[in-house]
Tab-separated table of C-alpha atoms and ligand atoms in Angstrom:
chain	number	residue	atom	x	y	z
A	1	MET	CA	146.090	249.568	-23.422
A	2	ASP	CA	148.209	247.881	-26.109
A	3	ASN	CA	148.275	248.792	-29.782
A	4	THR	CA	145.908	246.089	-30.953
A	5	SER	CA	143.165	247.169	-28.600
A	6	LEU	CA	143.748	250.803	-29.544
A	7	SER	CA	143.438	250.180	-33.278
A	8	LYS	CA	140.027	248.585	-32.836
A	9	VAL	CA	137.598	250.790	-31.032
A	10	ILE	CA	134.714	248.354	-31.306
A	11	GLU	CA	134.711	244.612	-31.648
A	12	LEU	CA	131.533	242.534	-31.476
A	13	LYS	CA	131.641	238.752	-31.682
A	14	GLN	CA	128.639	236.467	-31.853
A	15	VAL	CA	126.497	238.935	-30.042
A	16	SER	CA	122.867	238.289	-29.346
A	17	TYR	CA	120.471	240.684	-27.698
A	18	THR	CA	116.832	240.022	-26.799
A	19	TRP	CA	114.603	242.661	-25.202
A	20	ALA	CA	112.957	241.544	-21.962
A	21	GLY	CA	109.593	239.966	-22.739
A	22	ASN	CA	110.495	239.161	-26.349
A	23	HIS	CA	110.736	235.597	-27.611
A	24	SER	CA	113.311	236.216	-30.297
A	25	PRO	CA	116.428	238.358	-30.464
A	26	THR	CA	116.406	241.845	-31.927
A	27	LEU	CA	120.094	241.567	-32.736
A	28	ALA	CA	122.236	238.606	-33.727
A	29	ILE	CA	125.578	239.845	-34.997
A	30	GLU	CA	128.354	237.476	-35.907
A	31	HIS	CA	131.042	240.099	-36.149
A	32	LEU	CA	131.504	243.850	-36.321
A	33	SER	CA	134.680	245.819	-35.856
A	34	VAL	CA	135.316	249.525	-36.099
A	35	HIS	CA	138.798	250.989	-36.289
A	36	ARG	CA	140.115	253.964	-34.486
A	37	GLY	CA	139.373	257.205	-36.297
A	38	GLU	CA	136.742	255.690	-38.575
A	39	HIS	CA	133.591	257.611	-39.428
A	40	LEU	CA	130.972	254.933	-39.760
A	41	PHE	CA	127.480	255.490	-41.141
A	42	ILE	CA	124.911	252.962	-39.918
A	43	LYS	CA	121.647	252.756	-41.789
A	44	GLY	CA	118.557	250.615	-41.888
A	45	PRO	CA	114.803	251.107	-41.674
A	46	SER	CA	113.052	252.149	-38.520
A	47	GLY	CA	112.756	249.274	-36.065
A	48	CYS	CA	115.708	247.266	-37.455
A	49	GLY	CA	117.679	247.609	-34.220
A	50	LYS	CA	119.986	250.592	-34.755
A	51	SER	CA	119.300	252.182	-31.371
A	52	THR	CA	119.447	248.780	-29.704
A	53	LEU	CA	122.940	248.317	-31.151
A	54	LEU	CA	124.052	251.717	-29.848
A	55	GLY	CA	122.684	250.718	-26.442
A	56	LEU	CA	124.982	247.700	-26.502
A	57	LEU	CA	128.005	249.842	-27.328
A	58	THR	CA	127.317	252.236	-24.467
A	59	GLY	CA	126.638	249.418	-22.010
A	60	ILE	CA	123.043	250.533	-21.472
A	61	ASN	CA	121.801	247.270	-22.999
A	62	GLN	CA	123.669	244.105	-22.075
A	63	ALA	CA	124.069	241.310	-24.597
A	64	GLN	CA	122.822	237.933	-23.363
A	65	SER	CA	125.647	236.244	-25.239
A	66	GLY	CA	128.774	237.131	-27.137
A	67	ILE	CA	131.516	239.671	-26.677
A	68	VAL	CA	131.038	243.431	-26.812
A	69	GLU	CA	134.425	245.095	-26.655
A	70	VAL	CA	134.666	248.872	-26.675
A	71	LEU	CA	138.082	250.574	-26.515
A	72	GLY	CA	139.606	247.273	-25.496
A	73	LYS	CA	137.190	246.708	-22.604
A	74	ASP	CA	134.788	243.774	-22.535
A	75	LEU	CA	131.636	245.504	-21.315
A	76	ASN	CA	130.108	242.277	-20.026
A	77	GLN	CA	132.953	242.023	-17.521
A	78	LEU	CA	132.064	245.365	-15.932
A	79	ASN	CA	129.433	245.873	-13.261
A	80	SER	CA	126.787	248.500	-13.817
A	81	ARG	CA	128.702	251.174	-11.912
A	82	GLN	CA	131.828	250.494	-13.940
A	83	ARG	CA	129.805	250.640	-17.149
A	84	ASP	CA	128.361	254.028	-16.145
A	85	ARG	CA	131.845	255.313	-15.426
A	86	PHE	CA	133.213	253.885	-18.674
A	87	ARG	CA	130.429	255.551	-20.649
A	88	ALA	CA	130.876	258.931	-18.949
A	89	ASP	CA	134.638	258.880	-19.502
A	90	ASN	CA	134.814	257.573	-23.054
A	91	ILE	CA	131.637	258.181	-25.007
A	92	GLY	CA	130.117	261.399	-26.256
A	93	TYR	CA	126.489	260.797	-27.213
A	94	ILE	CA	124.289	262.908	-29.470
A	95	PHE	CA	120.593	262.110	-29.185
A	96	GLN	CA	117.854	262.472	-31.744
A	97	GLN	CA	115.929	264.782	-29.407
A	98	PHE	CA	119.140	266.482	-28.202
A	99	ASN	CA	118.251	265.982	-24.476
A	100	LEU	CA	119.517	269.439	-23.552
A	101	LEU	CA	118.446	270.906	-20.211
A	102	PRO	CA	116.200	273.779	-21.318
A	103	TYR	CA	116.849	276.348	-18.596
A	104	LEU	CA	120.598	275.938	-18.432
A	105	THR	CA	122.666	278.152	-20.669
A	106	VAL	CA	124.418	276.904	-23.767
A	107	VAL	CA	127.789	276.721	-21.993
A	108	GLU	CA	126.278	275.036	-18.924
A	109	ASN	CA	124.724	272.364	-21.127
A	110	VAL	CA	128.039	271.705	-22.841
A	111	LEU	CA	129.837	271.334	-19.515
A	112	LEU	CA	127.363	268.793	-18.089
A	113	PRO	CA	129.213	265.581	-19.045
A	114	CYS	CA	132.316	266.831	-17.228
A	115	GLN	CA	130.427	266.615	-13.939
A	116	PHE	CA	130.199	262.870	-14.365
A	117	SER	CA	133.751	262.248	-15.505
A	118	ARG	CA	137.005	263.272	-13.918
A	119	GLN	CA	138.762	262.253	-17.117
A	120	ARG	CA	136.680	264.671	-19.162
A	121	ARG	CA	137.307	267.598	-16.849
A	122	GLU	CA	141.065	267.315	-16.982
A	123	THR	CA	141.321	270.075	-19.607
A	124	ALA	CA	142.936	273.123	-18.022
A	125	ASP	CA	140.254	275.717	-18.646
A	126	LEU	CA	137.120	273.755	-19.306
A	127	GLU	CA	134.780	276.690	-19.771
A	128	GLN	CA	137.190	278.285	-22.220
A	129	SER	CA	137.398	275.061	-24.132
A	130	ALA	CA	133.578	274.800	-24.217
A	131	ARG	CA	133.363	278.303	-25.680
A	132	GLN	CA	136.037	277.522	-28.230
A	133	LEU	CA	134.282	274.350	-29.301
A	134	LEU	CA	130.970	276.198	-29.662
A	135	ARG	CA	132.650	278.834	-31.806
A	136	LYS	CA	134.115	276.144	-34.030
A	137	LEU	CA	130.593	274.799	-34.430
A	138	HIS	CA	129.584	278.278	-35.653
A	139	LEU	CA	127.676	279.455	-32.591
A	140	ASN	CA	128.216	283.160	-31.941
A	141	ASP	CA	129.570	284.441	-28.641
A	142	GLN	CA	126.355	286.309	-27.847
A	143	LEU	CA	124.408	283.027	-27.819
A	144	LEU	CA	126.613	281.185	-25.387
A	145	ASP	CA	125.191	282.502	-22.095
A	146	LYS	CA	121.555	282.301	-23.162
A	147	PRO	CA	119.196	279.588	-21.985
A	148	VAL	CA	119.416	276.901	-24.620
A	149	VAL	CA	115.641	277.093	-25.333
A	150	GLU	CA	116.201	280.493	-26.966
A	151	LEU	CA	118.189	278.917	-29.760
A	152	SER	CA	116.877	277.493	-33.031
A	153	ILE	CA	116.675	273.744	-33.548
A	154	GLY	CA	119.764	273.760	-35.749
A	155	GLN	CA	121.708	275.742	-33.150
A	156	GLN	CA	120.545	273.428	-30.364
A	157	GLN	CA	121.793	270.445	-32.297
A	158	ARG	CA	125.245	272.026	-32.496
A	159	VAL	CA	125.145	272.583	-28.718
A	160	ALA	CA	124.363	268.865	-28.356
A	161	ALA	CA	127.380	268.095	-30.554
A	162	ALA	CA	129.639	270.296	-28.415
A	163	ARG	CA	128.377	268.512	-25.306
A	164	ALA	CA	129.344	265.179	-26.850
A	165	LEU	CA	132.789	266.456	-27.830
A	166	ILE	CA	133.786	268.265	-24.612
A	167	GLY	CA	136.736	266.667	-22.836
A	168	ASN	CA	137.706	264.732	-25.994
A	169	PRO	CA	136.041	261.342	-25.489
A	170	PRO	CA	137.559	258.848	-27.954
A	171	LEU	CA	134.185	257.592	-29.191
A	172	ILE	CA	131.320	259.750	-30.450
A	173	ILE	CA	127.965	258.109	-31.005
A	174	ALA	CA	125.086	259.875	-32.713
A	175	ASP	CA	121.585	258.400	-32.981
A	176	GLU	CA	119.691	260.031	-35.847
A	177	PRO	CA	120.933	263.471	-34.782
A	178	THR	CA	119.833	265.181	-37.973
A	179	SER	CA	116.260	263.978	-38.252
A	180	SER	CA	114.806	267.256	-36.992
A	181	LEU	CA	116.989	269.379	-39.271
A	182	ASP	CA	116.038	270.316	-42.810
A	183	HIS	CA	118.093	268.847	-45.576
A	184	GLU	CA	120.471	271.732	-46.130
A	185	ASN	CA	121.273	271.942	-42.444
A	186	ARG	CA	121.905	268.223	-42.198
A	187	ALA	CA	124.953	268.162	-44.421
A	188	ALA	CA	126.305	271.360	-42.857
A	189	PHE	CA	125.879	269.907	-39.378
A	190	ILE	CA	127.657	266.690	-40.330
A	191	GLN	CA	130.530	268.589	-41.890
A	192	LEU	CA	131.069	270.596	-38.700
A	193	LEU	CA	130.787	267.450	-36.603
A	194	LEU	CA	133.261	265.553	-38.797
A	195	ASP	CA	135.779	268.406	-38.602
A	196	GLN	CA	135.702	268.340	-34.810
A	197	VAL	CA	135.761	264.549	-34.618
A	198	ASN	CA	138.849	264.594	-36.855
A	199	GLN	CA	140.579	267.252	-34.797
A	200	ALA	CA	139.987	265.209	-31.654
A	201	ASN	CA	141.161	262.046	-33.424
A	202	ALA	CA	137.943	260.382	-32.288
A	203	THR	CA	135.856	257.609	-33.813
A	204	LEU	CA	132.320	258.361	-34.972
A	205	MET	CA	129.357	255.984	-35.153
A	206	PHE	CA	126.546	257.843	-36.852
A	207	VAL	CA	123.096	256.323	-37.193
A	208	SER	CA	120.627	257.642	-39.715
A	209	HIS	CA	117.907	256.396	-42.014
A	210	ASP	CA	118.682	259.167	-44.515
A	211	PRO	CA	120.789	257.537	-47.268
A	212	THR	CA	121.737	260.871	-48.844
A	213	LEU	CA	124.121	261.501	-45.935
A	214	GLU	CA	126.048	258.320	-46.597
A	215	PRO	CA	128.714	259.747	-48.965
A	216	LEU	CA	130.006	262.027	-46.210
A	217	PHE	CA	131.344	259.034	-44.245
A	218	ASP	CA	134.348	256.678	-44.587
A	219	ARG	CA	132.234	253.546	-44.468
A	220	SER	CA	128.603	252.679	-44.502
A	221	LEU	CA	126.879	249.714	-42.985
A	222	ASP	CA	123.336	248.525	-43.463
A	223	LEU	CA	122.455	246.909	-40.155
A	224	ARG	CA	120.329	244.331	-41.977
A	225	GLN	CA	123.478	243.015	-43.650
A	226	ILE	CA	125.133	242.043	-40.390
A	227	ASN	CA	122.071	241.304	-38.292
A	228	GLN	CA	120.942	237.703	-38.634
A	229	ALA	CA	118.213	238.038	-36.022
A	230	GLU	CA	115.354	237.603	-38.464
A	231	THR	CA	116.741	234.340	-39.755
A	232	LEU	CA	116.693	232.993	-36.203
A	233	LEU	CA	112.960	233.474	-35.748
B	301	ADP	P1	115.747	251.512	-34.745
B	301	ADP	O1	116.591	252.355	-33.862
B	301	ADP	O2	116.499	250.889	-35.877
B	301	ADP	O3	114.528	252.206	-35.229
B	301	ADP	P2	115.238	250.029	-32.302
B	301	ADP	O4	116.573	249.523	-31.893
B	301	ADP	O5	114.690	251.199	-31.589
B	301	ADP	O6	115.231	250.247	-33.886
B	301	ADP	O7	114.189	248.848	-32.152
B	301	ADP	C1	114.416	247.541	-32.644
B	301	ADP	C2	113.375	246.606	-32.092
B	301	ADP	O8	113.518	246.516	-30.694
B	301	ADP	C3	111.940	247.040	-32.370
B	301	ADP	O9	111.182	245.894	-32.691
B	301	ADP	C4	111.491	247.633	-31.061
B	301	ADP	O10	110.136	247.440	-30.868
B	301	ADP	C5	112.293	246.829	-30.046
B	301	ADP	N1	112.549	247.674	-28.856
B	301	ADP	C6	113.209	248.848	-28.838
B	301	ADP	N2	113.263	249.355	-27.593
B	301	ADP	C7	112.613	248.461	-26.798
B	301	ADP	C8	112.322	248.397	-25.406
B	301	ADP	N3	112.733	249.372	-24.572
B	301	ADP	N4	111.645	247.334	-24.955
B	301	ADP	C9	111.238	246.345	-25.782
B	301	ADP	N5	111.491	246.344	-27.108
B	301	ADP	C10	112.166	247.385	-27.616
B	302	MG	MG1	116.387	254.366	-33.288
């Protein structure tokens, strides 16, 4: 990869996305670019297309037109197997509902993405690195071999963050990851996440409808400002 493609982690051009069965597009975005290392906050009311946009960036949704470039790769040029591989290798994803496997231990949950990506299991001692990451996210050693269901919601969310960060994927995407945390825990969670994202020199796309979290990020984007879909109706 050359320097220009490295400096821009995301580049969307004239992208349009319409859900199957819909008459009009949910997203129509002229241009969006995100630089390497940026911490971007994406806001907008429920239903405005935030999750749909994240689906485009991970290659789960495919734009009907336009260019979706992630880490220098045009996702529309990849077949579905290549997109799955690309996602597993390069993107750490934190879900709103965490999506942890309840009966696996904390460490086992964190190691899951490495099963799908050779690139992410290249770290010498993966389990050691999982434990280290969990410690940095303030989870005590005695929690790490427990089934994840025995942890509090706030602790589970930090496990989900560690799972996204394991193996140092260059892009971390979080879709409303704090909505089940109370307010005090939200800011604390984001601070821990930002510290780890910085240490890994990764880029963070963080979606939330809670505007009070906005000041913690480098840049904030209201999806409605760049989405012209409504004007196309
Ligand atoms: P947000 O994440 O901002 O709340 P979404 O991206 O989930 O918004 O949804 C944007 C629009 O796309 C909504 O009108 C929603 O109904 C529609 N949508 C989302 N997911 C699907 C789907 N799987 N099939 C059809 N329409 C969908
Ligand atoms: Mg959503």
